[in-house]
Amino acid sequence: MNININKIQLAILCLMIAGLSLLFTACNKEGTIGEAVSDLYHLEHEGADMPIVVEGNTASKVFILILHGGPGGNAKIYNDVVLRMSEPLEADYAVAYWDQRSSGNSKGRFSPNKLNLEQMIEDTDMVVELLKDQYGDDISLFLLGHSWGGYLGNAYLATGNNQEKIAGWIDVDGVHDFELMMRAGDALMNEIATQQINEGSNQRVLWQEIKDFTDETEVNGISLQQFSEINRYAYVAEGLATTDGLIEIANFEASELFQLLWHSAFGSHNPITEATNSVMIQGTGNLMNQIINRPLGEEMGKITIPSLFLWGQYDFVVPPAVGQDALEKIGTPGHQKSLAIFGSSGHSPMLNQPDPFMELLIKFIELYK
Amino acid sequence: MHSYTHHQLLLLLIGCLILTCCHTKSFAQKKAKSSNNEVLEEEISRNNIPNHGKLRLKAGYFGEFLVHPGVKVGLEYTLWRKDKQKIRYWKRKDKEYAKSRTRTIFMAGNTAAYYHPNNHTGTFLNFEVGYRKYKNKNKKSSRAHRIKFKEIAVGYGYYRYFLHGTTLKWNGDDFVRTLGTQGAFMPYFGFGWGRDFSLKGKQTHSWHVRPVIFLEIPYGTLGLLHYAIEMGWSFPL
């Protein structure tokens, strides 16, 4: 055997061995109580391995569980990108970022039949139970659902006695009725497109395209294809409204961008896993077909806990009319529910107008914690 | 008077070009053949791709991204090898040089582990079969050790991940801790390149870089594609 290794190669080998020693040093903390905690859990349930990152002030005993958008989005985006929401929240409370089944960095293997609303509700309940198991039954737990997360939150709270475990519900541009969402989105796009064309917007050619589409579109019943088309135009409209100054641009400071890049490169992100998960949950079609044909309607009346609805005025994806309908439908007493519409926001007011958004959010948590 | 059509003229022109090229090539070959046999042998020897045996140890970096640590170790066995040398004429320097080409088919057994922070540690055992082509056509004797090679490899293996953090499972009464691990099959494909330092002094190692893709099957409701980079050395045993 004839092996010659020079000093550089030896140094690199040493580095490799040092790296290897890191391989099995996964942290094993559980339920850490402190003011700047970062705990990582995985919930193994019905074939899925779903990560839950708990960050912030667990000593406060106030927890906010994020139900991310999608289906097939990821929770870490609310931590890494929406820093103006996550940082103030984590300073005072603990935030649980959970990647749902077949979303974000979730792993595992399961039958396509497990991608349905009932399973998602059960998963949500498991996460709630896990947080109470790890941090104590006395924690005050709020749900914050965004977009699809709004549908999941509404469906979860309207099921059985689930809402008894939750101190308050924050619905941010969430959907509960897809037909209403499509009809209202179509109408809002038409209205704003007409307004911008008449005002001589520089983007009037594109606005005209949206107007033509919405003039031709008639929402009668539900189809996945029509939903996809309206959804696509809604995001185009949001981009145009941002360019025209109707929606405030989400400004990032250099430090925020650096943090985002750092997390992307060295953090837990895996874009391939995230994309594959998203394709699986959208492509399987089970969940989408189920939810677009199942308006929560009457079920919303079962929700009686304090609820806050936060909406962007120019949200063409889930328009404010959907928030107004949800506010009216839930069974929460009038003085414990409210809807706030942010005048310069789109589908993500926490990005567009973080300051007024956070003011209302913290006020609500302080009131009902 | 006989007149040529455009097509005939074009064919004539192409024929002239082919004849010119053939003449140039035969001239170069003639020049090569006219050289001293000893010089030729020296050239062939200088650029020869040495055979250090069939068994090699491979070790190096393996990771999903270059920023994540990982390691891969394996044993490689050469199943088939074919050497070929040609003499070429270097017109500018009016001299000959040897061009060596070696093709090998190899098989290898590997084990690897990589660390994706706050996500998982991936490990696998795999078996691969590959094809490698070495080339050495350096004209200058000072650069004769720069043997380059390209390779492709396909393989199959068993992959297992270990989740980071605390993994909990509801057993009906309580949450219990589990290892947080699942196994999967792993088809693998890699395309790489590298250099063999066999002729540089007493060194016998080579280095390689190999981007790879592999599948984790089953995963979710389908399978998961992974991409990774391999970089390392191999040494004859």
mmCIF file of N, CA, C and O in Angstrom, chain B residues 115-189:
data_model
loop_
_atom_site.group_PDB
_atom_site.id
_atom_site.type_symbol
_atom_site.label_atom_id
_atom_site.label_comp_id
_atom_site.label_asym_id
_atom_site.label_seq_id
_atom_site.Cartn_x
_atom_site.Cartn_y
_atom_site.Cartn_z
ATOM 1 N N TYR B 115 -24.430 16.390 6.626
ATOM 2 C CA TYR B 115 -25.129 17.078 7.712
ATOM 3 C C TYR B 115 -25.830 18.316 7.170
ATOM 4 O O TYR B 115 -25.173 19.223 6.636
ATOM 5 N N HIS B 116 -27.146 18.340 7.256
ATOM 6 C CA HIS B 116 -27.918 19.519 6.848
ATOM 7 C C HIS B 116 -28.447 20.155 8.133
ATOM 8 O O HIS B 116 -29.375 19.615 8.736
ATOM 9 N N PRO B 117 -27.846 21.289 8.558
ATOM 10 C CA PRO B 117 -28.156 21.831 9.885
ATOM 11 C C PRO B 117 -29.647 22.079 10.116
ATOM 12 O O PRO B 117 -30.346 22.552 9.226
ATOM 13 N N ASN B 118 -30.085 21.727 11.311
ATOM 14 C CA ASN B 118 -31.482 21.906 11.720
ATOM 15 C C ASN B 118 -32.463 21.223 10.782
ATOM 16 O O ASN B 118 -33.614 21.660 10.652
ATOM 17 N N ASN B 119 -32.011 20.213 10.099
ATOM 18 C CA ASN B 119 -32.893 19.504 9.180
ATOM 19 C C ASN B 119 -32.692 17.998 9.370
ATOM 20 O O ASN B 119 -33.475 17.366 10.062
ATOM 21 N N HIS B 120 -31.631 17.467 8.832
ATOM 22 C CA HIS B 120 -31.394 16.038 8.997
ATOM 23 C C HIS B 120 -29.937 15.687 8.712
ATOM 24 O O HIS B 120 -29.192 16.483 8.138
ATOM 25 N N THR B 121 -29.559 14.482 9.129
ATOM 26 C CA THR B 121 -28.282 13.908 8.720
ATOM 27 C C THR B 121 -28.613 12.743 7.789
ATOM 28 O O THR B 121 -29.395 11.867 8.145
ATOM 29 N N GLY B 122 -28.046 12.786 6.612
ATOM 30 C CA GLY B 122 -28.317 11.730 5.630
ATOM 31 C C GLY B 122 -27.155 10.763 5.559
ATOM 32 O O GLY B 122 -25.993 11.178 5.617
ATOM 33 N N THR B 123 -27.441 9.481 5.489
ATOM 34 C CA THR B 123 -26.382 8.473 5.357
ATOM 35 C C THR B 123 -26.783 7.498 4.248
ATOM 36 O O THR B 123 -27.975 7.324 3.989
ATOM 37 N N PHE B 124 -25.797 6.909 3.612
ATOM 38 C CA PHE B 124 -26.144 5.876 2.639
ATOM 39 C C PHE B 124 -25.001 4.913 2.388
ATOM 40 O O PHE B 124 -23.827 5.207 2.650
ATOM 41 N N LEU B 125 -25.389 3.754 1.913
ATOM 42 C CA LEU B 125 -24.459 2.746 1.406
ATOM 43 C C LEU B 125 -24.862 2.544 -0.048
ATOM 44 O O LEU B 125 -26.042 2.358 -0.332
ATOM 45 N N ASN B 126 -23.888 2.596 -0.955
ATOM 46 C CA ASN B 126 -24.291 2.366 -2.339
ATOM 47 C C ASN B 126 -23.231 1.602 -3.118
ATOM 48 O O ASN B 126 -22.068 1.496 -2.708
ATOM 49 N N PHE B 127 -23.683 1.029 -4.201
ATOM 50 C CA PHE B 127 -22.815 0.309 -5.118
ATOM 51 C C PHE B 127 -22.936 1.010 -6.457
ATOM 52 O O PHE B 127 -24.044 1.322 -6.899
ATOM 53 N N GLU B 128 -21.789 1.275 -7.101
ATOM 54 C CA GLU B 128 -21.864 1.983 -8.373
ATOM 55 C C GLU B 128 -20.974 1.333 -9.424
ATOM 56 O O GLU B 128 -19.987 0.659 -9.100
ATOM 57 N N VAL B 129 -21.358 1.525 -10.643
ATOM 58 C CA VAL B 129 -20.553 1.075 -11.782
ATOM 59 C C VAL B 129 -20.301 2.304 -12.640
ATOM 60 O O VAL B 129 -21.205 3.122 -12.834
ATOM 61 N N GLY B 130 -19.062 2.443 -13.126
ATOM 62 C CA GLY B 130 -18.748 3.651 -13.866
ATOM 63 C C GLY B 130 -17.813 3.429 -15.028
ATOM 64 O O GLY B 130 -17.189 2.366 -15.163
ATOM 65 N N TYR B 131 -17.736 4.431 -15.844
ATOM 66 C CA TYR B 131 -16.843 4.430 -17.006
ATOM 67 C C TYR B 131 -15.967 5.670 -16.886
ATOM 68 O O TYR B 131 -16.464 6.781 -16.631
ATOM 69 N N ARG B 132 -14.647 5.475 -17.072
ATOM 70 C CA ARG B 132 -13.717 6.612 -16.920
ATOM 71 C C ARG B 132 -12.785 6.652 -18.125
ATOM 72 O O ARG B 132 -12.290 5.612 -18.566
ATOM 73 N N LYS B 133 -12.561 7.842 -18.620
ATOM 74 C CA LYS B 133 -11.663 7.999 -19.772
ATOM 75 C C LYS B 133 -10.530 8.948 -19.383
ATOM 76 O O LYS B 133 -10.775 10.110 -19.042
ATOM 77 N N TYR B 134 -9.292 8.416 -19.395
ATOM 78 C CA TYR B 134 -8.106 9.232 -19.097
ATOM 79 C C TYR B 134 -7.540 9.738 -20.409
ATOM 80 O O TYR B 134 -7.511 9.020 -21.405
ATOM 81 N N LYS B 135 -7.009 10.954 -20.368
ATOM 82 C CA LYS B 135 -6.327 11.485 -21.546
ATOM 83 C C LYS B 135 -5.041 12.141 -21.106
ATOM 84 O O LYS B 135 -5.004 12.834 -20.081
ATOM 85 N N ASN B 136 -3.986 11.926 -21.871
ATOM 86 C CA ASN B 136 -2.742 12.645 -21.628
ATOM 87 C C ASN B 136 -2.146 12.998 -22.969
ATOM 88 O O ASN B 136 -1.604 12.150 -23.670
ATOM 89 N N LYS B 137 -2.282 14.245 -23.342
ATOM 90 C CA LYS B 137 -1.745 14.647 -24.644
ATOM 91 C C LYS B 137 -0.865 15.888 -24.498
ATOM 92 O O LYS B 137 -0.834 16.739 -25.369
ATOM 93 N N ASN B 138 -0.223 15.985 -23.332
ATOM 94 C CA ASN B 138 0.596 17.164 -23.098
ATOM 95 C C ASN B 138 1.845 17.139 -23.969
ATOM 96 O O ASN B 138 2.536 16.134 -24.066
ATOM 97 N N LYS B 139 2.072 18.277 -24.586
ATOM 98 C CA LYS B 139 3.189 18.363 -25.529
ATOM 99 C C LYS B 139 4.491 18.667 -24.808
ATOM 100 O O LYS B 139 5.568 18.292 -25.239
ATOM 101 N N LYS B 140 4.380 19.393 -23.671
ATOM 102 C CA LYS B 140 5.600 19.776 -22.949
ATOM 103 C C LYS B 140 5.907 18.748 -21.876
ATOM 104 O O LYS B 140 5.021 18.358 -21.119
ATOM 105 N N SER B 141 7.151 18.363 -21.789
ATOM 106 C CA SER B 141 7.528 17.329 -20.821
ATOM 107 C C SER B 141 7.294 17.807 -19.390
ATOM 108 O O SER B 141 6.976 17.018 -18.507
ATOM 109 N N SER B 142 7.390 19.151 -19.149
ATOM 110 C CA SER B 142 7.201 19.666 -17.793
ATOM 111 C C SER B 142 5.756 19.497 -17.318
ATOM 112 O O SER B 142 5.465 19.602 -16.142
ATOM 113 N N ARG B 143 4.831 19.277 -18.259
ATOM 114 C CA ARG B 143 3.424 19.163 -17.883
ATOM 115 C C ARG B 143 2.905 17.738 -18.077
ATOM 116 O O ARG B 143 1.711 17.501 -18.119
ATOM 117 N N ALA B 144 3.855 16.828 -18.191
ATOM 118 C CA ALA B 144 3.461 15.467 -18.565
ATOM 119 C C ALA B 144 2.606 14.784 -17.504
ATOM 120 O O ALA B 144 1.870 13.867 -17.811
ATOM 121 N N HIS B 145 2.701 15.240 -16.240
ATOM 122 C CA HIS B 145 1.953 14.558 -15.178
ATOM 123 C C HIS B 145 0.482 14.914 -15.174
ATOM 124 O O HIS B 145 -0.275 14.379 -14.408
ATOM 125 N N ARG B 146 0.073 15.855 -16.000
ATOM 126 C CA ARG B 146 -1.317 16.327 -15.955
ATOM 127 C C ARG B 146 -2.244 15.403 -16.746
ATOM 128 O O ARG B 146 -2.668 15.718 -17.850
ATOM 129 N N ILE B 147 -2.516 14.294 -16.166
ATOM 130 C CA ILE B 147 -3.434 13.350 -16.803
ATOM 131 C C ILE B 147 -4.851 13.730 -16.380
ATOM 132 O O ILE B 147 -5.160 13.795 -15.201
ATOM 133 N N LYS B 148 -5.684 13.993 -17.373
ATOM 134 C CA LYS B 148 -7.058 14.396 -17.061
ATOM 135 C C LYS B 148 -7.982 13.209 -17.276
ATOM 136 O O LYS B 148 -7.691 12.347 -18.092
ATOM 137 N N PHE B 149 -9.044 13.205 -16.540
ATOM 138 C CA PHE B 149 -10.036 12.161 -16.809
ATOM 139 C C PHE B 149 -11.457 12.670 -16.608
ATOM 140 O O PHE B 149 -11.683 13.665 -15.909
ATOM 141 N N LYS B 150 -12.373 11.994 -17.280
ATOM 142 C CA LYS B 150 -13.806 12.262 -17.104
ATOM 143 C C LYS B 150 -14.457 10.935 -16.778
ATOM 144 O O LYS B 150 -13.960 9.887 -17.208
ATOM 145 N N GLU B 151 -15.546 10.982 -16.046
ATOM 146 C CA GLU B 151 -16.176 9.724 -15.641
ATOM 147 C C GLU B 151 -17.677 9.896 -15.487
ATOM 148 O O GLU B 151 -18.165 11.002 -15.232
ATOM 149 N N ILE B 152 -18.365 8.826 -15.689
ATOM 150 C CA ILE B 152 -19.793 8.795 -15.325
ATOM 151 C C ILE B 152 -20.008 7.559 -14.461
ATOM 152 O O ILE B 152 -19.287 6.565 -14.605
ATOM 153 N N ALA B 153 -20.955 7.645 -13.570
ATOM 154 C CA ALA B 153 -21.221 6.505 -12.699
ATOM 155 C C ALA B 153 -22.718 6.424 -12.422
ATOM 156 O O ALA B 153 -23.388 7.454 -12.270
ATOM 157 N N VAL B 154 -23.220 5.222 -12.409
ATOM 158 C CA VAL B 154 -24.611 5.002 -11.992
ATOM 159 C C VAL B 154 -24.589 4.000 -10.845
ATOM 160 O O VAL B 154 -23.699 3.140 -10.780
ATOM 161 N N GLY B 155 -25.507 4.138 -9.952
ATOM 162 C CA GLY B 155 -25.477 3.250 -8.794
ATOM 163 C C GLY B 155 -26.836 3.067 -8.165
ATOM 164 O O GLY B 155 -27.834 3.662 -8.586
ATOM 165 N N TYR B 156 -26.835 2.252 -7.160
ATOM 166 C CA TYR B 156 -28.062 1.976 -6.417
ATOM 167 C C TYR B 156 -27.659 1.759 -4.968
ATOM 168 O O TYR B 156 -26.597 1.186 -4.698
ATOM 169 N N GLY B 157 -28.469 2.203 -4.072
ATOM 170 C CA GLY B 157 -28.061 2.067 -2.684
ATOM 171 C C GLY B 157 -29.222 2.169 -1.720
ATOM 172 O O GLY B 157 -30.390 2.199 -2.117
ATOM 173 N N TYR B 158 -28.858 2.218 -0.460
ATOM 174 C CA TYR B 158 -29.847 2.346 0.602
ATOM 175 C C TYR B 158 -29.542 3.632 1.372
ATOM 176 O O TYR B 158 -28.424 3.846 1.836
ATOM 177 N N TYR B 159 -30.559 4.479 1.469
ATOM 178 C CA TYR B 159 -30.404 5.797 2.083
ATOM 179 C C TYR B 159 -31.227 5.855 3.373
ATOM 180 O O TYR B 159 -32.311 5.290 3.438
ATOM 181 N N ARG B 160 -30.686 6.509 4.366
ATOM 182 C CA ARG B 160 -31.450 6.659 5.609
ATOM 183 C C ARG B 160 -31.184 8.051 6.181
ATOM 184 O O ARG B 160 -30.046 8.515 6.205
ATOM 185 N N TYR B 161 -32.251 8.716 6.594
ATOM 186 C CA TYR B 161 -32.039 10.037 7.217
ATOM 187 C C TYR B 161 -32.364 9.971 8.705
ATOM 188 O O TYR B 161 -33.166 9.146 9.155
ATOM 189 N N PHE B 162 -31.691 10.830 9.454
ATOM 190 C CA PHE B 162 -31.919 10.974 10.889
ATOM 191 C C PHE B 162 -32.281 12.440 11.127
ATOM 192 O O PHE B 162 -31.479 13.326 10.856
ATOM 193 N N LEU B 163 -33.492 12.656 11.618
ATOM 194 C CA LEU B 163 -33.955 14.028 11.805
ATOM 195 C C LEU B 163 -33.227 14.695 12.963
ATOM 196 O O LEU B 163 -32.903 14.048 13.958
ATOM 197 N N HIS B 164 -32.989 15.985 12.845
ATOM 198 C CA HIS B 164 -32.380 16.740 13.953
ATOM 199 C C HIS B 164 -33.468 17.168 14.949
ATOM 200 O O HIS B 164 -34.643 17.150 14.640
ATOM 201 N N GLY B 165 -33.032 17.572 16.097
ATOM 202 C CA GLY B 165 -33.983 17.996 17.131
ATOM 203 C C GLY B 165 -34.619 16.791 17.803
ATOM 204 O O GLY B 165 -34.133 15.660 17.710
ATOM 205 N N THR B 166 -35.722 17.059 18.466
ATOM 206 C CA THR B 166 -36.435 15.993 19.179
ATOM 207 C C THR B 166 -37.607 15.522 18.332
ATOM 208 O O THR B 166 -38.447 16.332 17.945
ATOM 209 N N THR B 167 -37.643 14.236 18.035
ATOM 210 C CA THR B 167 -38.768 13.709 17.262
ATOM 211 C C THR B 167 -39.745 13.037 18.219
ATOM 212 O O THR B 167 -39.359 12.191 19.028
ATOM 213 N N LEU B 168 -40.986 13.455 18.128
ATOM 214 C CA LEU B 168 -42.019 12.938 19.025
ATOM 215 C C LEU B 168 -43.158 12.311 18.234
ATOM 216 O O LEU B 168 -43.490 12.764 17.137
ATOM 217 N N LYS B 169 -43.729 11.259 18.848
ATOM 218 C CA LYS B 169 -44.837 10.570 18.198
ATOM 219 C C LYS B 169 -45.919 10.318 19.252
ATOM 220 O O LYS B 169 -45.596 9.960 20.389
ATOM 221 N N TRP B 170 -47.160 10.512 18.868
ATOM 222 C CA TRP B 170 -48.279 10.288 19.788
ATOM 223 C C TRP B 170 -48.614 8.799 19.799
ATOM 224 O O TRP B 170 -48.870 8.210 18.746
ATOM 225 N N ASN B 171 -48.570 8.174 20.978
ATOM 226 C CA ASN B 171 -48.837 6.734 21.033
ATOM 227 C C ASN B 171 -50.257 6.423 21.511
ATOM 228 O O ASN B 171 -50.573 5.278 21.823
ATOM 229 N N GLY B 172 -51.077 7.448 21.577
ATOM 230 C CA GLY B 172 -52.459 7.248 22.022
ATOM 231 C C GLY B 172 -52.691 7.800 23.411
ATOM 232 O O GLY B 172 -53.792 8.233 23.733
ATOM 233 N N ASP B 173 -51.623 7.792 24.243
ATOM 234 C CA ASP B 173 -51.721 8.317 25.610
ATOM 235 C C ASP B 173 -50.802 9.510 25.821
ATOM 236 O O ASP B 173 -51.112 10.439 26.554
ATOM 237 N N ASP B 174 -49.652 9.430 25.176
ATOM 238 C CA ASP B 174 -48.617 10.430 25.449
ATOM 239 C C ASP B 174 -47.713 10.575 24.234
ATOM 240 O O ASP B 174 -47.729 9.734 23.333
ATOM 241 N N PHE B 175 -46.911 11.636 24.247
ATOM 242 C CA PHE B 175 -45.898 11.774 23.203
ATOM 243 C C PHE B 175 -44.647 11.013 23.622
ATOM 244 O O PHE B 175 -44.162 11.175 24.746
ATOM 245 N N VAL B 176 -44.141 10.186 22.741
ATOM 246 C CA VAL B 176 -42.919 9.432 23.046
ATOM 247 C C VAL B 176 -41.843 9.815 22.029
ATOM 248 O O VAL B 176 -42.143 10.164 20.883
ATOM 249 N N ARG B 177 -40.626 9.754 22.512
ATOM 250 C CA ARG B 177 -39.511 10.112 21.624
ATOM 251 C C ARG B 177 -39.197 8.961 20.689
ATOM 252 O O ARG B 177 -39.220 7.805 21.072
ATOM 253 N N THR B 178 -38.892 9.284 19.454
ATOM 254 C CA THR B 178 -38.466 8.256 18.500
ATOM 255 C C THR B 178 -37.123 8.692 17.901
ATOM 256 O O THR B 178 -36.688 9.829 18.099
ATOM 257 N N LEU B 179 -36.505 7.776 17.175
ATOM 258 C CA LEU B 179 -35.212 8.095 16.560
ATOM 259 C C LEU B 179 -35.345 9.117 15.431
ATOM 260 O O LEU B 179 -34.394 9.774 15.061
ATOM 261 N N GLY B 180 -36.532 9.215 14.879
ATOM 262 C CA GLY B 180 -36.736 10.158 13.778
ATOM 263 C C GLY B 180 -35.959 9.753 12.542
ATOM 264 O O GLY B 180 -35.187 10.546 11.996
ATOM 265 N N THR B 181 -36.155 8.523 12.132
ATOM 266 C CA THR B 181 -35.374 8.048 10.990
ATOM 267 C C THR B 181 -36.261 7.271 10.038
ATOM 268 O O THR B 181 -37.229 6.639 10.459
ATOM 269 N N GLN B 182 -35.941 7.359 8.764
ATOM 270 C CA GLN B 182 -36.630 6.546 7.758
ATOM 271 C C GLN B 182 -35.629 6.159 6.686
ATOM 272 O O GLN B 182 -34.699 6.915 6.376
ATOM 273 N N GLY B 183 -35.818 4.974 6.114
ATOM 274 C CA GLY B 183 -34.927 4.492 5.059
ATOM 275 C C GLY B 183 -35.609 4.545 3.707
ATOM 276 O O GLY B 183 -36.832 4.617 3.620
ATOM 277 N N ALA B 184 -34.794 4.532 2.662
ATOM 278 C CA ALA B 184 -35.353 4.568 1.310
ATOM 279 C C ALA B 184 -34.327 4.002 0.333
ATOM 280 O O ALA B 184 -33.138 3.928 0.651
ATOM 281 N N PHE B 185 -34.809 3.603 -0.831
ATOM 282 C CA PHE B 185 -33.887 3.184 -1.885
ATOM 283 C C PHE B 185 -33.331 4.417 -2.583
ATOM 284 O O PHE B 185 -33.919 5.491 -2.528
ATOM 285 N N MET B 186 -32.208 4.192 -3.235
ATOM 286 C CA MET B 186 -31.465 5.360 -3.695
ATOM 287 C C MET B 186 -30.783 5.127 -5.047
ATOM 288 O O MET B 186 -29.607 4.776 -5.107
ATOM 289 N N PRO B 187 -31.476 5.307 -6.153
ATOM 290 C CA PRO B 187 -30.805 5.325 -7.451
ATOM 291 C C PRO B 187 -29.895 6.559 -7.542
ATOM 292 O O PRO B 187 -30.245 7.625 -7.002
ATOM 293 N N TYR B 188 -28.770 6.404 -8.196
ATOM 294 C CA TYR B 188 -27.730 7.430 -8.128
ATOM 295 C C TYR B 188 -27.104 7.634 -9.503
ATOM 296 O O TYR B 188 -26.885 6.662 -10.240
ATOM 297 N N PHE B 189 -26.809 8.878 -9.860
ATOM 298 C CA PHE B 189 -26.103 9.157 -11.113
ATOM 299 C C PHE B 189 -25.114 10.294 -10.880
ATOM 300 O O PHE B 189 -25.441 11.301 -10.254
#
